[in-house]
Coordinates of C-alpha atoms in Angstrom, one line a residue:
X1 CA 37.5 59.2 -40.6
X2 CA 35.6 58.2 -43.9
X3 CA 32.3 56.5 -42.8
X4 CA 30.5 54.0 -45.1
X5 CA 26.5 53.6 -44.3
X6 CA 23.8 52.2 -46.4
X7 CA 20.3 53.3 -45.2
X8 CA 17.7 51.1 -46.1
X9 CA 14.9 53.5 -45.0
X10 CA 12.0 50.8 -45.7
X11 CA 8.2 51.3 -45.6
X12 CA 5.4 53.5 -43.7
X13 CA 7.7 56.0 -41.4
X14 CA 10.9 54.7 -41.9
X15 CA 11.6 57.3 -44.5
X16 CA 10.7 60.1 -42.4
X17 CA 12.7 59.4 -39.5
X18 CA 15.8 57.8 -41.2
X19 CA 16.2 61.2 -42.6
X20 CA 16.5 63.0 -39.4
X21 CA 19.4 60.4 -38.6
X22 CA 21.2 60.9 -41.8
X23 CA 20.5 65.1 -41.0
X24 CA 22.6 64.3 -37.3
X25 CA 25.1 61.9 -38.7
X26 CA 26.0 64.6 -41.4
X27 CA 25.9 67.3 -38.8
X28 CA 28.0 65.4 -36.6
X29 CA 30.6 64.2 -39.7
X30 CA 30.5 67.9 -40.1
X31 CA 31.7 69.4 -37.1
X32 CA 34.3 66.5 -35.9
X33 CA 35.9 66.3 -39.8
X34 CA 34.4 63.1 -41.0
X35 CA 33.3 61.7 -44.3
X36 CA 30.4 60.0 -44.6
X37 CA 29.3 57.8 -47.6
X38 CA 25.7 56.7 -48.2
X39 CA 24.3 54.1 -50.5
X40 CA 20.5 53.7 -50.0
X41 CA 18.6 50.2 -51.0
X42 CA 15.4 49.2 -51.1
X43 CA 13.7 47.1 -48.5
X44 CA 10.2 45.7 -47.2
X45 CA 6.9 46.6 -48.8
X46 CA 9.1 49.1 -51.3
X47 CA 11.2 46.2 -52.6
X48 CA 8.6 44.5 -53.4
X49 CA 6.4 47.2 -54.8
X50 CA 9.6 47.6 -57.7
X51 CA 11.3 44.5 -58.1
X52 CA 9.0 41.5 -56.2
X53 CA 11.1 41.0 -53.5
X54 CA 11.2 42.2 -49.8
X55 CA 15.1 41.9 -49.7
X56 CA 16.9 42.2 -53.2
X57 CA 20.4 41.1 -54.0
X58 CA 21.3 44.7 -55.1
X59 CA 20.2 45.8 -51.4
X60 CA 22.3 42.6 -50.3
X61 CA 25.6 43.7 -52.2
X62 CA 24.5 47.3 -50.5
X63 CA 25.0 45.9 -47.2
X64 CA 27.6 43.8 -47.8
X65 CA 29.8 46.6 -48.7
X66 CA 29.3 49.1 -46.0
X67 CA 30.6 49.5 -42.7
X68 CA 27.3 50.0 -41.2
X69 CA 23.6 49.4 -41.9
X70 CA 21.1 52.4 -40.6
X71 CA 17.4 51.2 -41.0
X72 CA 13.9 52.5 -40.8
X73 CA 11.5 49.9 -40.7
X74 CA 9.4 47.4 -42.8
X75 CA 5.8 46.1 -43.2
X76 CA 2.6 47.6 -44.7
X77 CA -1.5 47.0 -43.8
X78 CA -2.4 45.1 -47.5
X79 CA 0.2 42.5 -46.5
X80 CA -0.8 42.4 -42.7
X81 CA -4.2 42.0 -43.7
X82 CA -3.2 39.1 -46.2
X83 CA -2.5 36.3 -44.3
X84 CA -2.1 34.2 -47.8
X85 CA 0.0 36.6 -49.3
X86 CA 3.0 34.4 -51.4
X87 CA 5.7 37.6 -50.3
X88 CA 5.7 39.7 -47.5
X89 CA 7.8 42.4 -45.8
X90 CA 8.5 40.2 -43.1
X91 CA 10.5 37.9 -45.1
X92 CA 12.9 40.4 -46.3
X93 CA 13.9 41.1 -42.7
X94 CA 14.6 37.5 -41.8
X95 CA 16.3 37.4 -45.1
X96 CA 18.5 40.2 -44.1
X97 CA 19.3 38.5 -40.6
X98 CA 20.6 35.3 -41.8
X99 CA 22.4 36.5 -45.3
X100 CA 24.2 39.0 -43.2
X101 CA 24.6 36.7 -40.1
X102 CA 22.3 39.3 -37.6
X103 CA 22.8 37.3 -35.2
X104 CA 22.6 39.3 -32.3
X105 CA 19.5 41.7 -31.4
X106 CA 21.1 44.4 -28.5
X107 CA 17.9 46.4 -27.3
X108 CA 18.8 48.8 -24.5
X109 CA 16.2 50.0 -21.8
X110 CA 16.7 53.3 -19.5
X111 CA 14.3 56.1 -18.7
X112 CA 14.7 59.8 -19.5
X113 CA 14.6 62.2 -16.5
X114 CA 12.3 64.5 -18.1
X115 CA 9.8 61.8 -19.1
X116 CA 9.8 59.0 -16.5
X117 CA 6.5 60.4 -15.6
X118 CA 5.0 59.3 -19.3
X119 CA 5.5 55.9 -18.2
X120 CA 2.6 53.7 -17.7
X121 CA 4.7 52.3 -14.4
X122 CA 5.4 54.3 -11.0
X123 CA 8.2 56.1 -11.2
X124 CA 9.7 54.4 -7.8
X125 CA 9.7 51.3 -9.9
X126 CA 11.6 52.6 -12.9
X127 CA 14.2 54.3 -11.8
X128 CA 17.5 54.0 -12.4
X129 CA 16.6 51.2 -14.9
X130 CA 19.5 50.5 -17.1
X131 CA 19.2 47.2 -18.9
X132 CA 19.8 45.0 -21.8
X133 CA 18.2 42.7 -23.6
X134 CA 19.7 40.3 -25.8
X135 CA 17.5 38.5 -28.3
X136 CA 19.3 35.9 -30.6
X137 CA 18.1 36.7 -34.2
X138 CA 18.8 34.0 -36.7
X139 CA 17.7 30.6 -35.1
X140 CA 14.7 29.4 -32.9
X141 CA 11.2 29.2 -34.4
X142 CA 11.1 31.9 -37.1
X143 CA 13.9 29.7 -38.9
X144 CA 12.3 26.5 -37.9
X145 CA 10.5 23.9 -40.1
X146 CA 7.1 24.9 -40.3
X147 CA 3.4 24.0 -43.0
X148 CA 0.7 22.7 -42.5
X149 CA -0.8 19.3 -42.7
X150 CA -4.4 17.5 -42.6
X151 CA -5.5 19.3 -45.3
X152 CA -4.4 22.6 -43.6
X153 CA -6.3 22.3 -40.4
X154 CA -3.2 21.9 -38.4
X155 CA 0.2 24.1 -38.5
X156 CA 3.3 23.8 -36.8
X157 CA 6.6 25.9 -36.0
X158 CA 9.8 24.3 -35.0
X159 CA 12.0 25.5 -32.2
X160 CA 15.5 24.5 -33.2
X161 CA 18.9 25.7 -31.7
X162 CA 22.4 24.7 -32.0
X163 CA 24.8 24.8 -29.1
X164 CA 27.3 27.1 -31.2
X165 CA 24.3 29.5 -31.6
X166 CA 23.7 29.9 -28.4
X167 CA 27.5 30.1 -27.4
X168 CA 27.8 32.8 -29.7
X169 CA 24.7 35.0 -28.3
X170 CA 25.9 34.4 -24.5
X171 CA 29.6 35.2 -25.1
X172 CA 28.7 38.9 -26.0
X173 CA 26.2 38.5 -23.2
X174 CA 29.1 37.7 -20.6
X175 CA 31.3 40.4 -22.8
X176 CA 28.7 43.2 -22.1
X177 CA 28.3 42.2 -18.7
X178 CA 31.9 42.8 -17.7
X179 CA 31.8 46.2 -19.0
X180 CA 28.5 46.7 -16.9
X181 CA 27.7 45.6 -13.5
X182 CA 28.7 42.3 -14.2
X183 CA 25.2 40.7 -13.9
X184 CA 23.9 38.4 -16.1
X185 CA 20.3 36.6 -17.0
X186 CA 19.6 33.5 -18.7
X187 CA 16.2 33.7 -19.8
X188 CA 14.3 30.5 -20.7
X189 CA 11.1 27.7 -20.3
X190 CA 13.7 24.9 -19.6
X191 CA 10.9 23.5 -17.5
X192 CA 9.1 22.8 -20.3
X193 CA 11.3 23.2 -23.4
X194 CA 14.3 21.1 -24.6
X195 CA 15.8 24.2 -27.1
X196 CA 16.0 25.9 -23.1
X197 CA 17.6 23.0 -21.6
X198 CA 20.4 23.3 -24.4
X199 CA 20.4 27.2 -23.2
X200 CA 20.8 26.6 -20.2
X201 CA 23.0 23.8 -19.9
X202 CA 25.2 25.4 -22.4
X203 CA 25.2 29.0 -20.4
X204 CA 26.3 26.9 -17.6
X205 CA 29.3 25.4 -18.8
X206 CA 30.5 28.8 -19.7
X207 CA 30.2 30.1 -16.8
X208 CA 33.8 29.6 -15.5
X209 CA 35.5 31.7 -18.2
X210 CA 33.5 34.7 -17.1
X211 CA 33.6 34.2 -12.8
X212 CA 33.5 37.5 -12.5
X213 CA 29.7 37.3 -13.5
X214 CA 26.8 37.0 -11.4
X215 CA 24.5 35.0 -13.5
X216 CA 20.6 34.0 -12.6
X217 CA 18.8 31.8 -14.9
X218 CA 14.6 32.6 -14.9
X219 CA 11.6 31.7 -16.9
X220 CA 10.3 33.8 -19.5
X221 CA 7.3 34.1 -17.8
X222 CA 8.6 34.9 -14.4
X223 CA 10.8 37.8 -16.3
X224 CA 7.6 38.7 -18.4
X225 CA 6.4 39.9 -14.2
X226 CA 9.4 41.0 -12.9
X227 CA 10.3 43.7 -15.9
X228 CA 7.0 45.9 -14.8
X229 CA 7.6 45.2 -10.9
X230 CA 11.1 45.7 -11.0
X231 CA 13.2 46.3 -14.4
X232 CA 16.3 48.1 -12.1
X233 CA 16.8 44.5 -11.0
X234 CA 18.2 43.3 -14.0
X235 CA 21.3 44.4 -15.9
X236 CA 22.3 42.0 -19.0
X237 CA 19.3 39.4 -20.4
X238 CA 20.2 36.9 -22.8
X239 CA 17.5 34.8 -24.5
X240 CA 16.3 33.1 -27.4
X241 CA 14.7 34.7 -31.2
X242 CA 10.6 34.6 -30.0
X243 CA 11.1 35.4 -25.9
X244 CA 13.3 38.3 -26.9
X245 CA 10.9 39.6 -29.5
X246 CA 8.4 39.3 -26.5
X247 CA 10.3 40.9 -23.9
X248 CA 11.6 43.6 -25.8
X249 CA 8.8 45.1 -26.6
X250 CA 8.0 44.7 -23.6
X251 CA 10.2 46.7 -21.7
X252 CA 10.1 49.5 -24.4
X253 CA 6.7 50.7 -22.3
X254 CA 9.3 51.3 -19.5
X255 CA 11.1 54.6 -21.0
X256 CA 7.2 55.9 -21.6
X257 CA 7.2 55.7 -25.5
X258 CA 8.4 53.2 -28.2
X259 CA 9.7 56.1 -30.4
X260 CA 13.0 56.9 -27.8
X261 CA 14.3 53.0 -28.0
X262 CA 17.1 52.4 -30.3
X263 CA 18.7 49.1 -31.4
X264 CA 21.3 47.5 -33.0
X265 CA 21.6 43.7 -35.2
X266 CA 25.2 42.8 -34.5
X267 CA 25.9 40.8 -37.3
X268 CA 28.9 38.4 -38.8
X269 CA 29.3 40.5 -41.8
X270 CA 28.3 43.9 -40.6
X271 CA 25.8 45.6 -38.4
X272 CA 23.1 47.3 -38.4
X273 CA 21.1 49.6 -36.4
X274 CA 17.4 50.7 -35.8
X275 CA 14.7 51.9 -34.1
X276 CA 12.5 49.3 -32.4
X277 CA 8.8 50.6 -33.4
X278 CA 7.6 49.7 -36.5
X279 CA 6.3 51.4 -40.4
X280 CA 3.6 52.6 -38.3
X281 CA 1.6 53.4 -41.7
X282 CA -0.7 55.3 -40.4
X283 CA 1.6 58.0 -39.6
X284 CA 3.1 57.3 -42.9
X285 CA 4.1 61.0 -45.1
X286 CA 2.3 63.1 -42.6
X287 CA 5.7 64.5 -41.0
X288 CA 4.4 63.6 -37.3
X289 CA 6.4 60.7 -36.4
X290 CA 9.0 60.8 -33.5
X291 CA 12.6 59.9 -34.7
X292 CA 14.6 60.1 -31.6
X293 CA 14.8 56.3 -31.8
X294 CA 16.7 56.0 -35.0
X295 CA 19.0 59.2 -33.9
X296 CA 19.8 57.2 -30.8
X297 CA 20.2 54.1 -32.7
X298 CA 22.7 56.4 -35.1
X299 CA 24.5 57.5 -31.9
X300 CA 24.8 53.7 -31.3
X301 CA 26.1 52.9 -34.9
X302 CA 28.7 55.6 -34.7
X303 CA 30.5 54.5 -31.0
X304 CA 29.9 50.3 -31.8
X305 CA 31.4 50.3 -35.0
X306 CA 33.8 53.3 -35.7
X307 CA 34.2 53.7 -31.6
X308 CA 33.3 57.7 -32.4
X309 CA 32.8 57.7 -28.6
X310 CA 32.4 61.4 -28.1
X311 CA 30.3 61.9 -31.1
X312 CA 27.6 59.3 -30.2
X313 CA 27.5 61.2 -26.2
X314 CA 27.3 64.2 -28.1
X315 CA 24.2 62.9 -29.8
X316 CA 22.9 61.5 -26.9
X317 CA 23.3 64.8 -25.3
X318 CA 21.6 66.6 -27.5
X319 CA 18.5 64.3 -27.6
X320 CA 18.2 64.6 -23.7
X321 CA 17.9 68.5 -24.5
X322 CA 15.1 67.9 -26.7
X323 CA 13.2 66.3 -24.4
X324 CA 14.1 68.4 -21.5
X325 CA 13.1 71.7 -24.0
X326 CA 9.8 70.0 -25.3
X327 CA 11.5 70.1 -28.6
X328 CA 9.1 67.0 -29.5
X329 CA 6.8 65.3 -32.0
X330 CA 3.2 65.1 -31.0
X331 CA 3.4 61.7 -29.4
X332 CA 5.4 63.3 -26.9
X333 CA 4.2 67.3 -26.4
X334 CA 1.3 66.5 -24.6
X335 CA -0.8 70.2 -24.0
X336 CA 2.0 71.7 -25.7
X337 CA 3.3 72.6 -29.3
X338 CA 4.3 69.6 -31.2
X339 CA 6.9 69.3 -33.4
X340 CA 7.1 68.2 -36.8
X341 CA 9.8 65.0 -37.4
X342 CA 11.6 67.2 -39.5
X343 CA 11.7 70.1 -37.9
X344 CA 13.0 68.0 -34.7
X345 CA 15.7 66.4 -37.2
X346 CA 16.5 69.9 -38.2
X347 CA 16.7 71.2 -34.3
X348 CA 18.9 68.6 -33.8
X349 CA 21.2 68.7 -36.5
X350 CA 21.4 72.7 -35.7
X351 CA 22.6 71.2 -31.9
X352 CA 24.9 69.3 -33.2
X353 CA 26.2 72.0 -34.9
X354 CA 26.4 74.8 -32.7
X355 CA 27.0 72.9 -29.8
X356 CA 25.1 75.5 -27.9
X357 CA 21.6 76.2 -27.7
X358 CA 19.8 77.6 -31.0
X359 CA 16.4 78.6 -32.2
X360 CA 14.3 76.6 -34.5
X361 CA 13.0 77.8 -37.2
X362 CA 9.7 76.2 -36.4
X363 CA 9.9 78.6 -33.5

């Protein structure tokens, strides 16, 4: 199969660890006889750096012509110490989401078996937690009418939904639900906020093409409690752009680091697929990083869009073995040796390979 990705690698670590991705996927292309194609564009802090802006039309066309989007991450401290800067990183991402219709976020949450005890919860309230979370991307309140008025001494941010927006984030809801355990969560404020009385009122109505589903509709707040008492509970969330940015971070604590959780943007025009931590520019060019979240979030690119089902378990696989081997970046080794990110890249790309186990050559 001939593979077309664009990595957009982005600022502070996303370099680093997209390159351990690109390693696997090439590995991978390697030993099942594919052919993979990659265009890399410019994105975040580095866009702006070269041409002055966050999300180019050259990156654009980039995108638009792939079958897939692998990316890093954006953002850099002279910007997020600049609250008056006129361009920032940010805005190319929200670019991104709505000229590529991102409109889904899909941010699954499960615990590793050799790590559950790196969470900050009890393990007998995290496992067998197998969840996901999906955020809405290109509406709500960071695409709302927003400024400033009085002279500047008072701001506002607009909530504002559609009921076709919404219908479109809970039909892959109810979709991913049937291929799970058939559960499904509204999450919302509808006791407060009209945008969640549209959600829920509109969830409602569609329940009755989906009555297989069990769905429960909950406050963000009540969910917000119930993830660190009880994430196993849940099964499919569905909720709007600022809960979900909330929550998903969130839950991310629940698998004991943010550097294992992958993610994927579904979009209208294509998809793409990242990590969920951020540039993390402190980290930035000193090889320590953990990239096991954009290899899992390859692993997710290669079975959601190309259905390379085998290939993406064989990744998965692989990554377990890591962990299980202490094969790991410093975040994660604890008392013992730390790996380098590209040294784990490069022990997992020799995985891949040999499908067997090898010796590193950071050994």
């Amino acid at each position: 199969m001939e593979l077309n990705i664009a990595q957009l690698p982005g600022d502070g670590i996303g370099p680093e660890v997209v390159a351990q991705a690109v390693k696997v996927i090439d590995a991978v292309a390697e030993k099942f006889g594919h052919q993979v194609n990659w265009t890399s564009g410019l994105t975040g802090a580095a866009a702006i750096d070269a041409v002055g802006d966050p999300y180019p039309e050259a990156t654009h066309e980039i995108c638009m012509a792939a079958d897939a989007v692998l990316f890093g991450a954006i953002g850099h401290p002279r910007y997020d110490n600049d609250p008056k800067a006129p361009v920032r990183p940010e805005q190319g991402l929200l670019k991104m989401r709505k000229k590529l219709g991102l409109f889904a976020n899909v941010r699954p949450t499960f615990t590793f078996p050799s790590l559950i005890d790196n969470s900050p919860l009890k393990r007998e309230r995290i496992e067998g937690t197998d969840l996901i979370i999906l955020r809405e991307l290109t509406g709500g309140i960071y695409f709302g009418e927003r400024g400033r008025k009085d002279g500047g001494d008072t701001a506002f941010d607009t909530c504002t939904y559609t009921r076709e927006e919404v219908q479109r984030l809970a039909k892959l809801g109810f979709e991913m639900a049937m291929n799970r355990r058939k559960k499904l969560c509204c999450v919302d404020k509808a006791n407060v906020l009209e945008s969640s009385r549209l959600w829920r009122e509109t969830v409602q109505d569609m329940e009755k093409d989906f009555p297989e589903v069990e769905v429960s509709y909950e406050f963000v707040d009540a969910v917000a409690m119930r993830l660190v008492q009880w994430p196993s509970a849940y099964d499919v969330l569905i909720t709007e752009n600022l809960f979900g940015d909330i929550l998903t971070d969130e839950a991310s604590v629940i698998s004991g680091s943010m550097g294992l959780m992958p993610s994927a943007s579904i979009g209208i025009h294509t998809s793409l697929f990242e990590p969920i931590h951020g540039s993390y520019p402190q980290a930035a060019g000193k090889d320590i990083a953990n990239p096991l979240a954009t290899v899992l979030s390859a692993a997710m690119l290669l079975e959601d869009v190309f259905g390379l089902n085998d290939e993406a378990a064989l990744i998965r696989e692989i990554v377990n073995k890591s962990l299980a081997e202490g094969v790991v970046t410093e975040d994660l080794s604890g008392k013992n040796k730390a790996y380098k990110t590209s040294e784990v890249g490069d022990w997992l790309a020799a995985q891949v390979r040999l499908d067997e186990a090898v010796e590193t050559s950071a050994s």
